[in-house]
Steps between C-alpha positions, in 0.01 A plus 500: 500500500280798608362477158443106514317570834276709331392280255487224732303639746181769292302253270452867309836537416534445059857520466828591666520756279202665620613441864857705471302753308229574732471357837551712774669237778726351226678874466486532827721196594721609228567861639511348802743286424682759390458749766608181732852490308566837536413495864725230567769659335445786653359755336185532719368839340508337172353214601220713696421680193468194261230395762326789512436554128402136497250591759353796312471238173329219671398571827681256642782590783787273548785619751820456294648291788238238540601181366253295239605223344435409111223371396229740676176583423315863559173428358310875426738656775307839521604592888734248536753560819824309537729627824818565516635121667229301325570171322312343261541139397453353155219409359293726714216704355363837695166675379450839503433714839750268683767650764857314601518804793618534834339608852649823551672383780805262387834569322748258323306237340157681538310322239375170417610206271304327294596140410476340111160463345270676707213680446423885628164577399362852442492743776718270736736648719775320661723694765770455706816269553276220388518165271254383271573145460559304123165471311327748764180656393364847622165596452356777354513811774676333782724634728781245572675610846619127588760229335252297254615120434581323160170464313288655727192720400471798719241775515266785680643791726714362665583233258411138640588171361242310326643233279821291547575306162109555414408343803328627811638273773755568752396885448466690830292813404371559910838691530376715195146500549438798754400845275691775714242788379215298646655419883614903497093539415381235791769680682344876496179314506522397865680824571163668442301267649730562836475840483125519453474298816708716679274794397191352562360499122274266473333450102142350462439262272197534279266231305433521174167580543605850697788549169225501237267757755755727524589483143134516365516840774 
């Protein structure tokens, strides 16, 4: 099914040969898949291993216990992170750069799930306890913090909900709208201003008639 993915999903792919014999995600998922049996069974050093050779062959690293279903699609993969209680649903394709991760600050189910037939574009990263809904998409570079619905189109840092079924209505993007870097920036801003009160520093605003003088000085 991995295979059939493949072909499905990259309009460059010739054959199925071709696919088994050279791209990266489809060996992946298969020494995943193995690694996963062994880890279930088990033997968790073997299973580390088989993912860590597949890692050094493709550049993609899959923890042996996260769970992806058939029929997956790692399109390029180079950089491709997949946590240890991810799940992946069928049909789903991720692009290279993307990260299933956690916070850093959780333990037993850490990591997020991703529903069937979604869409994890390059560079996305997706972390946390979190659920991207059935025929989700995730935009190239965004950080997903937040539970995004069934065919919803999220992106930016933080991610944000654009589209809903390809359609714009009944999407609430105030909540997501305020950029965190620029009220920290208004913030110091009126620090300084309050601080150059309270010290009496007063600036003097030239024309641009006195600019030019001084620059032709």
């Amino acid at each position: 099914m991995d295979i059939a993915a493949a072909k499905r999903n990259d309009p460059a792919a010739r054959n199925k040969f071709v696919i088994w014999l050279t791209y990266p995600g489809v060996k992946a998922l298969s020494k995943h898949r193995l690694a996963n049996f062994f880890w279930r069974i088990r033997f968790k050093l073997l299973a580390e291993c088989i993912s860590q050779r597949a890692k050094r062959r493709t550049g993609i690293e899959i923890h042996p216990a996260a769970k992806i279903a058939p029929g997956v699609f790692i399109d390029h993969g180079q950089g491709v992170v997949i946590g240890e209680t991810a799940e992946v649903g069928t049909g789903t394709v991720l692009y290279q750069g993307c990260t299933l991760g956690g916070t850093g600050k959780e333990t037993g189910k850490r990591h997020p799930t991703v529903g069937e037939n979604c869409v994890i574009s390059a560079g996305a990263k997706i972390l946390g306890n979190i659920t991207v809904g059935n025929f989700a998409k995730v935009g190239a570079g965004a950080v997903v913090l937040r539970n995004v619905p069934e065919h919803a189109t999220v992106v930016g840092v933080p991610a944000r909900v654009v589209r809903i079924g390809g359609s714009k209505d009944g999407v609430d993007l105030v909540q997501e709208k305020d950029d965190p870097m620029l009220k920290e920036l208004c913030a110091l801003r009126e620090r300084v201003f309050a601080l150059e009160e309270k010290l009496g520093i007063k600036y003097e605003v030239k024309d641009d008639a006195d600019i030019q003088h001084a620059d032709e000085d």
